[in-house]
Structure formats: C-alpha cells, structure tokens
Coordinates of C-alpha atoms and ligand atoms in Angstrom, one line a residue:
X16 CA 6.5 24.2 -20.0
X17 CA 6.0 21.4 -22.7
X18 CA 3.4 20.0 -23.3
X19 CA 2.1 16.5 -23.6
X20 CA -0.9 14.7 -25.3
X21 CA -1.9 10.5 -24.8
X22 CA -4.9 9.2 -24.0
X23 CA -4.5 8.2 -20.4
X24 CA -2.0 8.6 -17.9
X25 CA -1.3 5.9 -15.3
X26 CA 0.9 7.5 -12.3
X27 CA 3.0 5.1 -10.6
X28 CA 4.9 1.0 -11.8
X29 CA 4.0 -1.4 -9.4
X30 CA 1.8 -3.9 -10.2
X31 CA -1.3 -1.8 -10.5
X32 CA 0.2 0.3 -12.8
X33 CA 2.1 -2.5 -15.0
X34 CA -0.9 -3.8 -15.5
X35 CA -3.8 -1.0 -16.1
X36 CA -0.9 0.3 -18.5
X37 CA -0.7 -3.1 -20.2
X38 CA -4.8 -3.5 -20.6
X39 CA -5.2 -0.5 -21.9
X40 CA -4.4 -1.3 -25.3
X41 CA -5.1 0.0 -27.6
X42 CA -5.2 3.2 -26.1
X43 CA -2.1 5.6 -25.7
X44 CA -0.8 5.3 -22.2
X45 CA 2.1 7.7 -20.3
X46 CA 3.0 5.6 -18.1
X47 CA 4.6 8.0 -15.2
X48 CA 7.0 6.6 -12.3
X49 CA 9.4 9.0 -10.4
X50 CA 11.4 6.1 -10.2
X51 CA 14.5 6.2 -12.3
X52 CA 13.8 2.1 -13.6
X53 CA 10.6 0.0 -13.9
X54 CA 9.4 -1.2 -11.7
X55 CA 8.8 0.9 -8.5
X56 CA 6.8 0.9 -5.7
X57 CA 6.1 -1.8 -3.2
X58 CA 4.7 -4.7 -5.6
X59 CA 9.0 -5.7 -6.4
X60 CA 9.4 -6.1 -2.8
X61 CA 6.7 -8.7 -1.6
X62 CA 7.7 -11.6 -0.2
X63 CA 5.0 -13.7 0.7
X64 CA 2.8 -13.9 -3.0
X65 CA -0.4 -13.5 -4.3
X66 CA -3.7 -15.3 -3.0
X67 CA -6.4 -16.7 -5.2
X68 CA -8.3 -20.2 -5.1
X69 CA -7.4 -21.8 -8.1
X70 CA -6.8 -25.3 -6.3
X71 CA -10.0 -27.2 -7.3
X72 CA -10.2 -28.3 -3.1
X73 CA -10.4 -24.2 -2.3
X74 CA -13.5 -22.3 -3.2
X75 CA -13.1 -18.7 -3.8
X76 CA -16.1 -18.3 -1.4
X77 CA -13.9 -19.5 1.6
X78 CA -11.3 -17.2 0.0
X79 CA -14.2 -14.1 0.2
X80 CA -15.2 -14.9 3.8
X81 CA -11.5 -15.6 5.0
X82 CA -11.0 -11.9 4.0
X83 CA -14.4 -10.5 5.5
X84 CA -13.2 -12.0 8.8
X85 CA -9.8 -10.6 8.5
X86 CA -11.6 -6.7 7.7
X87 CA -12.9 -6.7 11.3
X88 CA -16.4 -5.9 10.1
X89 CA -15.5 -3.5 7.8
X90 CA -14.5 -5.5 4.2
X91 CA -17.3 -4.9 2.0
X92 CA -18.6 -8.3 1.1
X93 CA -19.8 -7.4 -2.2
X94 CA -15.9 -6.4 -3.4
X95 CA -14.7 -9.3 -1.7
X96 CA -16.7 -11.8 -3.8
X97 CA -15.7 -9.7 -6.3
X98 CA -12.2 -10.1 -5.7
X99 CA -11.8 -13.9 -5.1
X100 CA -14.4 -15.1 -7.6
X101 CA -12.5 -12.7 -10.6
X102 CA -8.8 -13.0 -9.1
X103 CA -9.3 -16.8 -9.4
X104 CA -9.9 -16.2 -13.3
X105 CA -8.0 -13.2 -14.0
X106 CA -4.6 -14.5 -12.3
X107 CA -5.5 -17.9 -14.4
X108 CA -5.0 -16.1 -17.3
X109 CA -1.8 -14.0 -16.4
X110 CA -0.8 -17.8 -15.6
X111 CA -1.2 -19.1 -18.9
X112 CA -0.1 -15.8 -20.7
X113 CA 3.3 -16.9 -18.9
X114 CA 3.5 -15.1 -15.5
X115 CA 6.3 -17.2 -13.7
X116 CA 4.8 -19.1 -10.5
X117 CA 6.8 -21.5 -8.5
X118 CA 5.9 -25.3 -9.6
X119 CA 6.1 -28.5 -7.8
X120 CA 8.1 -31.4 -9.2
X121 CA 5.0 -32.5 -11.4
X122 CA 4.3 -29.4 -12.7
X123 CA 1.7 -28.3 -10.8
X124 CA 1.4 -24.5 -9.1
X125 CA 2.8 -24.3 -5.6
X126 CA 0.4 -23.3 -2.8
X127 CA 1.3 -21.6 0.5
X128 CA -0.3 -20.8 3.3
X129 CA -0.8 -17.7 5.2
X130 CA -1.9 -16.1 8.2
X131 CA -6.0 -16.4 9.0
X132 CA -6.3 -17.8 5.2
X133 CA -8.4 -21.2 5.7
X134 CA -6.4 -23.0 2.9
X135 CA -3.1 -23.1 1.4
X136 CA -3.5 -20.8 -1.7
X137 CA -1.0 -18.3 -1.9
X138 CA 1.4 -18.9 -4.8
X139 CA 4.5 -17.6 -4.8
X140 CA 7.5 -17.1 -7.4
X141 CA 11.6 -17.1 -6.6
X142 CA 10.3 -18.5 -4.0
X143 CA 10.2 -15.4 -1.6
X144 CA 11.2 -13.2 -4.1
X145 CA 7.7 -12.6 -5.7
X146 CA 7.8 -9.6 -6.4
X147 CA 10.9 -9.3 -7.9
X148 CA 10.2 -11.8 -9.8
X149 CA 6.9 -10.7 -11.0
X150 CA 7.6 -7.4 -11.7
X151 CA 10.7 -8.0 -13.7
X152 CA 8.4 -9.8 -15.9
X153 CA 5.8 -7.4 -16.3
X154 CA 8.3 -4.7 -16.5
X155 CA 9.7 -6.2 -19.8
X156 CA 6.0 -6.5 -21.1
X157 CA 5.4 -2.8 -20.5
X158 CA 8.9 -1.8 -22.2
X159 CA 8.0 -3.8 -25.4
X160 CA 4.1 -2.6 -25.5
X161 CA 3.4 -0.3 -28.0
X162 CA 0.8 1.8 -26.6
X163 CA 2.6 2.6 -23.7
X164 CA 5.4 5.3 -23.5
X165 CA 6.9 5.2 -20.1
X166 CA 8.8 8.3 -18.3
X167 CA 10.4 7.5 -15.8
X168 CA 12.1 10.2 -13.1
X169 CA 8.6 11.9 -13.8
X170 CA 7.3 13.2 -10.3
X171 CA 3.9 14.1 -10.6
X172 CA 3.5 17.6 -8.8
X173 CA -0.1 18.2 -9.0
X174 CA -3.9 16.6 -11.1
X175 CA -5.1 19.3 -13.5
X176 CA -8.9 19.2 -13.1
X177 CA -11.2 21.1 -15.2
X178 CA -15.3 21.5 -15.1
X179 CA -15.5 18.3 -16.7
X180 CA -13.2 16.7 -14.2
X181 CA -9.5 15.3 -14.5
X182 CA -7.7 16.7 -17.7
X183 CA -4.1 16.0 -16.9
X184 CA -1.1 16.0 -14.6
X185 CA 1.6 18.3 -13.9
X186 CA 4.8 16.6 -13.3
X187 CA 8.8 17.4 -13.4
X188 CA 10.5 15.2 -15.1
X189 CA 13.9 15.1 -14.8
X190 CA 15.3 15.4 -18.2
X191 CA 12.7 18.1 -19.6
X192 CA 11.9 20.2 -16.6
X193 CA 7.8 21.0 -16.2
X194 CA 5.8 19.2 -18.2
X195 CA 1.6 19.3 -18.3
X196 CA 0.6 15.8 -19.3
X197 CA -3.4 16.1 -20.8
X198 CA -5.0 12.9 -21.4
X199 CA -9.5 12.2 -20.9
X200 CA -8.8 9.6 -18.2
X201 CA -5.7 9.8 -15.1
X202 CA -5.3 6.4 -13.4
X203 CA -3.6 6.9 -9.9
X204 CA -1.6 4.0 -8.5
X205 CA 1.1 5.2 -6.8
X206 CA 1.3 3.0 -3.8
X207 CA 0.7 3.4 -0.2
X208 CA 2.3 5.4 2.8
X209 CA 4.7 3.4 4.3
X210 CA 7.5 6.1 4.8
X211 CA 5.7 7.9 6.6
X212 CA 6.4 6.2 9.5
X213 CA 10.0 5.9 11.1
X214 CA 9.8 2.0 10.4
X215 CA 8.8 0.4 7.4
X216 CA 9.1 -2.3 4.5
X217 CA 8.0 -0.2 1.9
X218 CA 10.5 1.2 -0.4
X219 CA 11.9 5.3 -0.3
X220 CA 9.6 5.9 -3.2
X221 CA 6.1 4.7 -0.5
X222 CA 5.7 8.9 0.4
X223 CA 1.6 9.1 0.5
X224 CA 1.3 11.2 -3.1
X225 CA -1.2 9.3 -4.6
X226 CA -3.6 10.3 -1.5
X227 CA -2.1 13.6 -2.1
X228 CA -2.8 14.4 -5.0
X229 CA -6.2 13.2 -4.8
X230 CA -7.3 14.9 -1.5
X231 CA -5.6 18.2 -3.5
X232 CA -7.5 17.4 -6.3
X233 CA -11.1 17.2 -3.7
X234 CA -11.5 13.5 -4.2
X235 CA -13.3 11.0 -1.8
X236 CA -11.0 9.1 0.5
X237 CA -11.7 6.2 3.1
X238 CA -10.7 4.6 5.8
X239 CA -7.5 6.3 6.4
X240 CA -6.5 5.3 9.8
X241 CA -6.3 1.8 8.9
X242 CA -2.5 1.9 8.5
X243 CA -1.4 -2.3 8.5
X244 CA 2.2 -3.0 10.6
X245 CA 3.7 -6.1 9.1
X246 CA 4.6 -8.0 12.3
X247 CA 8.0 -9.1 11.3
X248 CA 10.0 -6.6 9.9
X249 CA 14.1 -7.2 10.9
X250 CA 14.7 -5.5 14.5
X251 CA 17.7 -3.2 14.9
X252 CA 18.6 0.6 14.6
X253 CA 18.1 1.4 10.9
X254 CA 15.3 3.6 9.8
X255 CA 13.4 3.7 6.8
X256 CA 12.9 0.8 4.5
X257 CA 14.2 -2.0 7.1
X258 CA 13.7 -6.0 5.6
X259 CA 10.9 -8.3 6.2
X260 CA 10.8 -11.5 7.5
X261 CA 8.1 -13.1 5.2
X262 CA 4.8 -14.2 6.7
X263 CA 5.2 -17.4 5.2
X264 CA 7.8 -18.3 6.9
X265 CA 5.6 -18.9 9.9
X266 CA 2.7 -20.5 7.0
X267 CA 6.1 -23.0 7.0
X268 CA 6.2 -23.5 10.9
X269 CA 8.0 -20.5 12.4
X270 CA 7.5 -19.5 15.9
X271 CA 7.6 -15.9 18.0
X272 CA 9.6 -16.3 20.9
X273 CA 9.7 -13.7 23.8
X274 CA 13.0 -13.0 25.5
X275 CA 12.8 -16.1 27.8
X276 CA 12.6 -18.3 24.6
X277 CA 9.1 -19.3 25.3
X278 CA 6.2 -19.2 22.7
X279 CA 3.6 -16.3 23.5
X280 CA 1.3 -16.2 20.8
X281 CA -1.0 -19.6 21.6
X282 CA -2.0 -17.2 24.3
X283 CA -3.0 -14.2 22.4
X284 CA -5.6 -16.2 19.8
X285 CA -6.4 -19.8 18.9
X286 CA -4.6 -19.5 15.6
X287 CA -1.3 -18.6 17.5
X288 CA 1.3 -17.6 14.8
X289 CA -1.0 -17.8 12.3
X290 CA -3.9 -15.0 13.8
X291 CA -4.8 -12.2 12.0
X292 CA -1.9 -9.7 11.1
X293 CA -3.1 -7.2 13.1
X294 CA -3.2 -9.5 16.8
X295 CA 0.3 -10.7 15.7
X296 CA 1.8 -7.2 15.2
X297 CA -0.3 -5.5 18.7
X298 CA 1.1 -8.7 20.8
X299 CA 4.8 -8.5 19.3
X300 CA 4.3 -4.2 19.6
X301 CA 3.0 -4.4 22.9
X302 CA 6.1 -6.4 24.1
X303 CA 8.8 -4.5 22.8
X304 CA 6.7 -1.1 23.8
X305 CA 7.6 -3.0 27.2
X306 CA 11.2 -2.8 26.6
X307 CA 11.0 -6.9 25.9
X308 CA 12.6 -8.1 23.1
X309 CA 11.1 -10.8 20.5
X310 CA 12.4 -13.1 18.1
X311 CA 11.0 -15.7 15.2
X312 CA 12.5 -18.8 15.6
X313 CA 14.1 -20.3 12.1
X314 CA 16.1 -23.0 13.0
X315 CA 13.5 -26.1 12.5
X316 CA 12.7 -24.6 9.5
X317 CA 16.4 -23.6 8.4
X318 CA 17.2 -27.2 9.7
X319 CA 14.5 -28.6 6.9
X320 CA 16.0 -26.6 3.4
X321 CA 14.8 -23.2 4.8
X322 CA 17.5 -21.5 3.6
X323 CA 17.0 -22.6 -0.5
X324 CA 12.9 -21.8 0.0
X325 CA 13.6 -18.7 1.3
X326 CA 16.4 -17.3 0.0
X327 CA 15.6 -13.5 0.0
X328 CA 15.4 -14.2 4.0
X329 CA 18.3 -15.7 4.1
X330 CA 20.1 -13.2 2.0
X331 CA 18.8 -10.2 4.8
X332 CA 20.0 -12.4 7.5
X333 CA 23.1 -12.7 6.1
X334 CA 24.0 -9.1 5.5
X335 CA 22.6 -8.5 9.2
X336 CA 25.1 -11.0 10.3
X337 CA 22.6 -13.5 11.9
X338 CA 22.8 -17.3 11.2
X339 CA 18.8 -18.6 11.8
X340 CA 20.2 -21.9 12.2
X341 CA 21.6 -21.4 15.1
X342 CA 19.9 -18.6 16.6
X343 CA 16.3 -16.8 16.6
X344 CA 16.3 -13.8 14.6
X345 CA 15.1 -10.1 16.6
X346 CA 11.7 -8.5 15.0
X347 CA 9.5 -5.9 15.5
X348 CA 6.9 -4.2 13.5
X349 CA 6.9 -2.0 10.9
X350 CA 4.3 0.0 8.7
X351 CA 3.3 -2.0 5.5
X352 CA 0.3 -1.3 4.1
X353 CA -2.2 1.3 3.8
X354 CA -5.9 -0.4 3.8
X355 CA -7.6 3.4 3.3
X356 CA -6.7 5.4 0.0
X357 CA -8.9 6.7 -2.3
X358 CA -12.2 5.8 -2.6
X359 CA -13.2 4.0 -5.8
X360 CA -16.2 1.8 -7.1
X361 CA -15.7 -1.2 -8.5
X362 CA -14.5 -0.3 -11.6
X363 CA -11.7 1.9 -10.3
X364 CA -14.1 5.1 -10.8
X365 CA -13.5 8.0 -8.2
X366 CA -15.7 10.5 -7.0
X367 CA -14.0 13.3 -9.6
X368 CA -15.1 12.4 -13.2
X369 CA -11.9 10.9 -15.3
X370 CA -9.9 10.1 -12.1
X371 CA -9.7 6.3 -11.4
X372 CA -7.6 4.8 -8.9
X373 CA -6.3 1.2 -8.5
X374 CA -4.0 -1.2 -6.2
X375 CA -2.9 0.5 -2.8
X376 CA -3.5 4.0 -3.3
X377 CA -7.3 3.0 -3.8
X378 CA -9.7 2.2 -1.0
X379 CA -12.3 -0.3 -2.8
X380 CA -13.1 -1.4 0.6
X381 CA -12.2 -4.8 0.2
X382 CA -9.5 -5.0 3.1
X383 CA -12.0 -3.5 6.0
X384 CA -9.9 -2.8 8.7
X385 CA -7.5 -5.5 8.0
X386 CA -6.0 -7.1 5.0
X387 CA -5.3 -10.3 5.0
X388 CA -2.1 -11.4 3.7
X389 CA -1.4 -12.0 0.1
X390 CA -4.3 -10.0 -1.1
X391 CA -2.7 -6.8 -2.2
X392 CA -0.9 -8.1 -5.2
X393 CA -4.1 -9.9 -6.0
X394 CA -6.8 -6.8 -5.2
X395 CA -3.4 -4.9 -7.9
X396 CA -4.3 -7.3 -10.4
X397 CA -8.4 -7.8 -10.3
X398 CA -9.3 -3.9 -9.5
X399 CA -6.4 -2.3 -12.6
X400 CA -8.1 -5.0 -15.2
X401 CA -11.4 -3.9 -13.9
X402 CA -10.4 0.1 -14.3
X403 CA -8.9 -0.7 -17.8
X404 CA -12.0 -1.7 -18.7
X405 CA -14.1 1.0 -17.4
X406 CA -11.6 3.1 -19.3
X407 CA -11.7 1.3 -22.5
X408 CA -15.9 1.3 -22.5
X409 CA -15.9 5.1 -21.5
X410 CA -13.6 5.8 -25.1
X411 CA -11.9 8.7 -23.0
X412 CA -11.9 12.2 -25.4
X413 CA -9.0 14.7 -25.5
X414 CA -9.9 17.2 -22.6
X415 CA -11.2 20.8 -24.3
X416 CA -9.0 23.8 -23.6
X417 CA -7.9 24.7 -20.0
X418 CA -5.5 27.2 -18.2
X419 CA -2.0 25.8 -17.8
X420 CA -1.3 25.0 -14.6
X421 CA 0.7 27.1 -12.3
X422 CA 3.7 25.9 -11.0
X423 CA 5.1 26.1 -7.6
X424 CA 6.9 29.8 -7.3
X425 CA 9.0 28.3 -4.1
X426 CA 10.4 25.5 -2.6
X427 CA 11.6 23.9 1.0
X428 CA 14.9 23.8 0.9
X429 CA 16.3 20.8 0.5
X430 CA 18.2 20.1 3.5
X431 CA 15.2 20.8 5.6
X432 CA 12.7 18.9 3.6
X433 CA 14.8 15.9 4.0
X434 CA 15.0 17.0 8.1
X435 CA 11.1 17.6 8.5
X436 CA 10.6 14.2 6.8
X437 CA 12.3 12.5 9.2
X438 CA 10.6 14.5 12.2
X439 CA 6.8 14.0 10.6
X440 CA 8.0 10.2 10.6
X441 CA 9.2 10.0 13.7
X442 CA 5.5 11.6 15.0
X443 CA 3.6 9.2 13.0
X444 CA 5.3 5.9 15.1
X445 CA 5.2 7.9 18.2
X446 CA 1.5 9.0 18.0
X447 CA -0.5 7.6 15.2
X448 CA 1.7 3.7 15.1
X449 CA 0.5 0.5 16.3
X450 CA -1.1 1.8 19.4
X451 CA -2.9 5.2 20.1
X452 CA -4.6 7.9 21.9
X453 CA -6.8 10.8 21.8
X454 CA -4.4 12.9 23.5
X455 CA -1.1 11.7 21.3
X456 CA -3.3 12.1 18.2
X457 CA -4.3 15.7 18.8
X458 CA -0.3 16.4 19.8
X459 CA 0.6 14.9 16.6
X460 CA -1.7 17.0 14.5
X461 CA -0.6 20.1 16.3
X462 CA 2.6 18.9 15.5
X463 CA 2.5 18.3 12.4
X464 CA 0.6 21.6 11.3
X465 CA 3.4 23.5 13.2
X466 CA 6.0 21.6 11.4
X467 CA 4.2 22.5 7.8
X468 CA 4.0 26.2 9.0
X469 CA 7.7 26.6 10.1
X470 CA 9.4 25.3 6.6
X471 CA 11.5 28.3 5.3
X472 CA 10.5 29.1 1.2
X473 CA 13.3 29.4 -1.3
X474 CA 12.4 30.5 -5.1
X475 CA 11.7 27.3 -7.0
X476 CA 14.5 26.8 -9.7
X477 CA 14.4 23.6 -11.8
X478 CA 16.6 21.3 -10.2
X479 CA 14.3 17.7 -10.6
X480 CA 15.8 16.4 -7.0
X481 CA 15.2 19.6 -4.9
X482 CA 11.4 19.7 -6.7
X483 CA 10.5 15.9 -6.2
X484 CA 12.5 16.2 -2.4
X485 CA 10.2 19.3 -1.5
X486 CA 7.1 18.1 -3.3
X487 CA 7.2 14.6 -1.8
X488 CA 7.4 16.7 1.8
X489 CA 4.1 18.2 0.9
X490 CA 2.5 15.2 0.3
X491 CA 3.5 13.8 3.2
X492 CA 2.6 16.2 5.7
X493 CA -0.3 16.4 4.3
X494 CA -1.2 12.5 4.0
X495 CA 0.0 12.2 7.7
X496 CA -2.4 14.5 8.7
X497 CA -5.0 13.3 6.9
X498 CA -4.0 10.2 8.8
X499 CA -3.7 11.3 11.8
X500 CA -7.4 13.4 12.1
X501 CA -9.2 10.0 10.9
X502 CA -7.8 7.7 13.3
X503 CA -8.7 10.8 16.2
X504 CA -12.9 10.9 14.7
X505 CA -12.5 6.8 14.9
X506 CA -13.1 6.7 18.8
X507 CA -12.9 2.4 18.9
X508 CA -10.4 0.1 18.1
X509 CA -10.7 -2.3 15.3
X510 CA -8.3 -4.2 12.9
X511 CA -5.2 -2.1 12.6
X512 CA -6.8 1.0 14.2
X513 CA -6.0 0.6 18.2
X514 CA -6.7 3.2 20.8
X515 CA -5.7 2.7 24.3
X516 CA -8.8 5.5 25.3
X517 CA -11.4 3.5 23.3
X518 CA -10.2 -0.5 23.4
X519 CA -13.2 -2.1 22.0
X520 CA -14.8 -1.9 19.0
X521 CA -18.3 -0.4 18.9
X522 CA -21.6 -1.0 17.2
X523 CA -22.2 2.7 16.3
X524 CA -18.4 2.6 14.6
X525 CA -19.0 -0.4 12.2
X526 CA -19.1 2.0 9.2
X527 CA -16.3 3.3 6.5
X528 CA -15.3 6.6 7.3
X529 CA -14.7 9.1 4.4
X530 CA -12.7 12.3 4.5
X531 CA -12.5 15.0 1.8
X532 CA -10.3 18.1 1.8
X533 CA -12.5 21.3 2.0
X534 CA -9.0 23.7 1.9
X535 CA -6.0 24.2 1.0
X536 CA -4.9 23.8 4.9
X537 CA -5.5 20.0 6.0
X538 CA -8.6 20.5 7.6
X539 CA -10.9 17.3 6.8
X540 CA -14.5 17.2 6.8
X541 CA -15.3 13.4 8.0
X542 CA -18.7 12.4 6.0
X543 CA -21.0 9.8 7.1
X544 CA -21.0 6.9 4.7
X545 CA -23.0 6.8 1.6
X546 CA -24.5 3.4 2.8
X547 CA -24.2 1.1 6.0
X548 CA -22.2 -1.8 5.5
X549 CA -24.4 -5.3 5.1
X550 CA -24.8 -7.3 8.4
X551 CA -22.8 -10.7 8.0
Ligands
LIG25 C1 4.7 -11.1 3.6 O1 5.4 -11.7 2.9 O2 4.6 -11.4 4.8 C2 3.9 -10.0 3.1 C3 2.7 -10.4 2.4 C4 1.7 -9.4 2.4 O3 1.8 -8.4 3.0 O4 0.6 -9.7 1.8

C-alpha cells in the first residue's frame, strides 16, 4: 500500500469540493473524485441555478425567510441568515472573479424565478445548463491551481481516525491500487443519495458514501429522512439517472396538466405551480400512484423562444422523441436531493475532530425539511468558503503515527453487487419514496438487512471496478438503512417526510433528529437534539 502525505483531503468535485479545494490555498490539497474527469457529482447537472439576492429591489432577509418557510419548521434560522446575507457577497465575488452568469442585453445579471422564492433571484448560466457551465469553469481553475493535486478514479474505501480524530483516508485508485491518504484535516463533499432510489436526477456516481463513511467513521448525522423528489423528472421506463424538466420552466409559465388536460395544482395550494417542491411532487406522486398520468405543458412557452432559453430541455425532449410545441410532455417524480447528511456547524466542523463536511453531504440545517429551489448550489458555495476558512485558521498538523489501515480481505461479487443495488433501490421507492408507512418502513428495513446478510464473499483482489462496484454496495445499504430507520422514529409528516399512518405534522416532532452509528451492523441510536429549534 503507498502511501500519501498533503495537508488536506477534499473527497468528492462538485461544487463543494471545487471550491473548498480552490480556498484552501495555500495549503496542499488531494483533491479525490472516483470519477474518471472533473467534475462529478450532481453540481454539473443542475438546471435551474443558484439563488442569492444581489438585485438591490431583493433583500437577503426575504431570501432567509423564503427558505425558513420552505424547511417546514425545521430550517434553522440562524444558518439561513447565514446563508443569504454571505451568499449574496460571496457569489458577488465569484462574479467578478469571472464565474460566467447569463446577462441581459445591457449587461446586467439575469434573474429567474423559482418555486416559493418571493422574488426573481435565481441566476442561471447556458441558460439551463448551469451546471455544466459552472463546473467547467471551476474545473479548469482547480486543474491550473497549484496547491491542489487532483486523483481522479480514487474511490475512497474507508476515514482513518486516530485518538486525535481524522488522520486520513483509505482509497483505491485505479492506477496504483490501495493507497492511505494522511493529511490533519479530511473535508467530505461527496454529494447526496439520489441512486438509491429506482428514479432519480442525480448522476451514477450519487451512491450515499459520504454519509457512509461518516456514520463508519461514528460521526453525527441529521435529518435523514428528509429525502427531496424533484417533481418533474421525464416520465417513462428508464431507471437510474432519468432527465429533469427544470423548475424554471414553470418560474417561465409552465403548467401541470392531469390526464384530462385540466390544471390541478391551483387546487392543491395558492401558489399553484409555483408551491413548495415538496406539495408539487406529493400532488403529481399521488396521481400517478393512482395510475393517472401527468404532464407539464410547454407549448405557450415553446411558442415564446422556449426552446433557445432552455436548450438542455429541449435537447432531452428531443432524444425522448417529444415535440413540447405541440404536445405536453409526461413527468413524474424522482429523488433529487438529500436535505439530511452530516451534521456540521457553521464552519463545516463535524462532531469527530479534523472531519468537516460541506455542500450535500452536510446537514447544516439550513434546508429544514425542505429545500427550496436553487439553494444547494448556493448553501455548495457559502458553507465550503466558510470550512476553508475554519481549516486555514486551525493550521492543520501532519497526524502523529497510526496503524495502517486494514483493507477489505473480501468482496461482493460483482455481478451481484450490481443486482442487490438495483433491489435496495427498488425498496427505497417502494417503501421509503414520496409517501410512507410504519408498516412498509419496517419491511424495508428487514429487507434490506436480509439483503446485506445474503451477499456471497469472494477474496478481494485489486481490480479498481470490482472494489469501487462492491464498496459503493456497502455504502448504500448502509445509507438506505440509515434512511429508512429515521423516517420510521419520525412518526409525522412534514416537508419531504410523508407518512400515510401519521399525516400531520406534530408539535412534539418540530425538532432535528440526529442518528449516530453505535456498530458495525446499521443499528442507529436516534438522539434528542442538542437544542430546540427557535420559535418563528
Ligand atoms: C431545477 O432546475 O428544477 C432544480 C433546481 C434545484 O434543485 O435547486
């Protein structure tokens, strides 16, 4: 096993990561991605862009409250302000260091709006290609940065944690086999957990290690059954990563129309299209779990230059065969973001000394129980800066010596790793989706336990895809369960999290909930919260 010295280690290259790695200077980063390219993750797929209220007529205090009100009662206010009042200055300055937002014809920013947002502020670049666009940029900024040494098809198998907390990473890289990466600081931001459902916008890459790791690891987590279904992902038979059908596009005037062509959604909440995410997706959900097919309506839109603002959509349509000028295009939900994670302070800090944690993987509580659109990319950029600089002040020092880690002595072979995935997936949209119950949540957790305890061993050897294919199994088994035993404690339903046993949301349930992993075996131990949220 080689052996590998920097001074911190950022796991994961979406926008959290791209960006811790780039503040960090001058510190030596590794910058590890199991991707084979920059960038990965979800970041180079968004669509819709990145809120902040930089238009003198917004306030980032509307901004702050728009997103309490979207959390359901759980968005801590504190990181809220936090987020709109810094993510107004911070992106400002990404702005004028050259990060490429769409401009009017005058020159000035463009500014969308969004579902629940009270203002047009989300800015958006390529139009709907944002994060492609984005990423690309910040991609080439990491590649020519100095401090940072990126290794890409690097899956991270296990943190190393000694008595004075985090002192590396065990990973498989690809090209040189097992490698023990030991740096004073480990910055996770690996993403979220969309894979692990049978329907979702997140790319392959989305497998739930960065909660993984941590819970391995013993770190706090939060807020875990908050699991966000975009409500207009492209309906059809494909599983996996299936394309999204921007919420902007009903910012722009789209409708949702039920099979008879009608509108449905001015009666489900005043703001109609434009509710929060998580009424839009239980309405559209609760009609197709009806056997009812829905559609968003393009063609007023397509008829005013849709098509040129929103050319990744009309790209998807196009492969899919489906003209939106002419007829409404077939949706349904699909996972999309993971509101829980790992919980961190302010400053990225997790509950294990020298672990931070920053973008999606992270739970800084900002997103409650429902995050309002265009506020990932944005809680990416404010929450890395801020861990960069906790990092930076706290002058990480090489760990002392520690016992090389072991590594794995078998494996799941690969052709049943890839099989269990898909049956752990398919569980987590029958049982712990959109909708759920005590009864299907306890099944699934059975389920899933008995799926973990039937995989067949095979010595490990060193091939990178069989180790990356069986250790990303791991981490999702274990993630899903993790999931699924926090949305069973939850007995309410609130913001994403909707039981059909316990439909309202109760008093004595307006509180984070935090698990830690006590074993090896995913047995949780839910904790009471540290503190009681603030009354609003
Ligand atoms: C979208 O474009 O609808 C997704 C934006 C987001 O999830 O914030």
């Amino acid at each position: 096993m080689q052996m590998r010295h920097s001074d911190v280690i950022v796991i994961g290259s979406g926008m959290a990561g791209m960006v811790a790695a780039l503040s960090l200077a001058p510190l030596r980063v590794s910058l590890l991605t199991k991707t084979d390219d920059l960038p990965g993750g979800s970041s180079n797929w968004a669509q819709g862009g990145i809120a902040a209220a930089i238009d003198p007529a917004d306030d980032p205090v509307e901004h702050a409250a728009d997103t309490v009100a979207a959390g359901a009662g759980l968005t801590d206010p504190e990181m809220a302000t936090l987020l709109t009042d810094e993510g107004a200055r911070r992106l400002t300055r990404w702005i004028n260091r050259g990060l490429p937002f769409d401009r009017n014809e005058d020159g000035r920013l463009c500014l969308g709006r969004e579902a629940a947002h009270g203002a047009a502020r989300v800015l958006h670049a390529g139009g709907d290609a944002t994060g492609r666009t984005l990423m690309a940029d910040l991609s080439a900024r990491v590649r020519a940065a100095g401090h940072v040494t990126v290794e890409t098809s690097a899956f991270a198998w296990d943190l190393v944690t000694g008595r004075q907390g985090v002192v590396g990473v065990l990973a498989h890289h690809a090209a040189d086999g097992w490698v023990f990466h030991r740096a004073g600081a480990v910055l996770l931001a690996c993403g979220g957990v969309g894979q692990l459902y049978r329907h979702t916008t997140n790319p392959v890459e989305a497998t739930g290690d960065g909660i993984a790791l941590a819970a391995r690891a013993g770190a706090d987590l939060a807020d875990l059954e908050f699991v966000q279904f975009h409500p207009t992902a492209l309906a059809g038979t494909r599983t996996g990563q299936v394309p999204l059908l921007t919420e902007a596009l009903r910012g722009a005037g789209a409708h949702l129309l039920d099979e008879h062509g009608g509108r449905f959604m001015q009666k489900a909440h005043p703001l109609a299209e434009l509710a929060p995410r998580d009424v839009v997706a239980k309405a559209i959900g609760g009609r197709i779990a009806g056997g009812l097919p829905v559609y968003l309506d393009l063609r007023a839109l397509w008829a005013d230059d849709g098509a040129a603002r929103f050319p990744t959509v009309a790209g998807i349509c196009a492969a899919a065969k489906l003209d939106p000028a002419r007829l409404p295009i077939p949706v349904a939900p699909a996972a999309h973001y993971h509101m829980g994670g790992v919980v961190t302070d302010a400053d990225g800090r997790t509950s294990i000394p020298g672990l931070y944690a920053a973008g999606e993987v992270a739970c800084t509580g900002v997103h409650g129980a429902n995050r309002l659109a265009s506020n990932s990319l944005l809680e990416a950029l404010v929450f890395a800066e801020r861990a960069a600089d906790a990092i930076l002040a706290s002058a990480p020092a090489r760990p002392g010596p520690v016992a090389l880690p072991l590594l794995p002595a078998t494996l799941t072979p690969m052709p049943q790793a890839a099989a269990v995935a898909m049956q752990a997936a398919d569980i987590m949209a029958e049982s712990v989706g959109l909708l759920r119950d005590g009864i299907g949540l306890s099944c699934a957790i059975a389920e899933l336990e008995a799926l973990d305890a039937g995989l067949d061993r095979e010595a490990a050897g060193d091939d990178h895809a069989a180790i990356r294919l069986s250790g990303e199994l791991r981490n999702r088994l274990l993630t899903s369960a993790l999931i699924a035993q926090a949305a069973l404690a939850r007995q309410e339903s609130r913001g994403a999290h909707q039981r059909s046993d316990w439909p309202d949301a109760r008093a004595e349930w307006r509180h984070r909930q935090r698990v830690t992993l006590t074993g090896p075996a995913p047995r949780i131990r839910v904790a009471p919260p540290r503190s009681p949220l603030p009354v609003m």
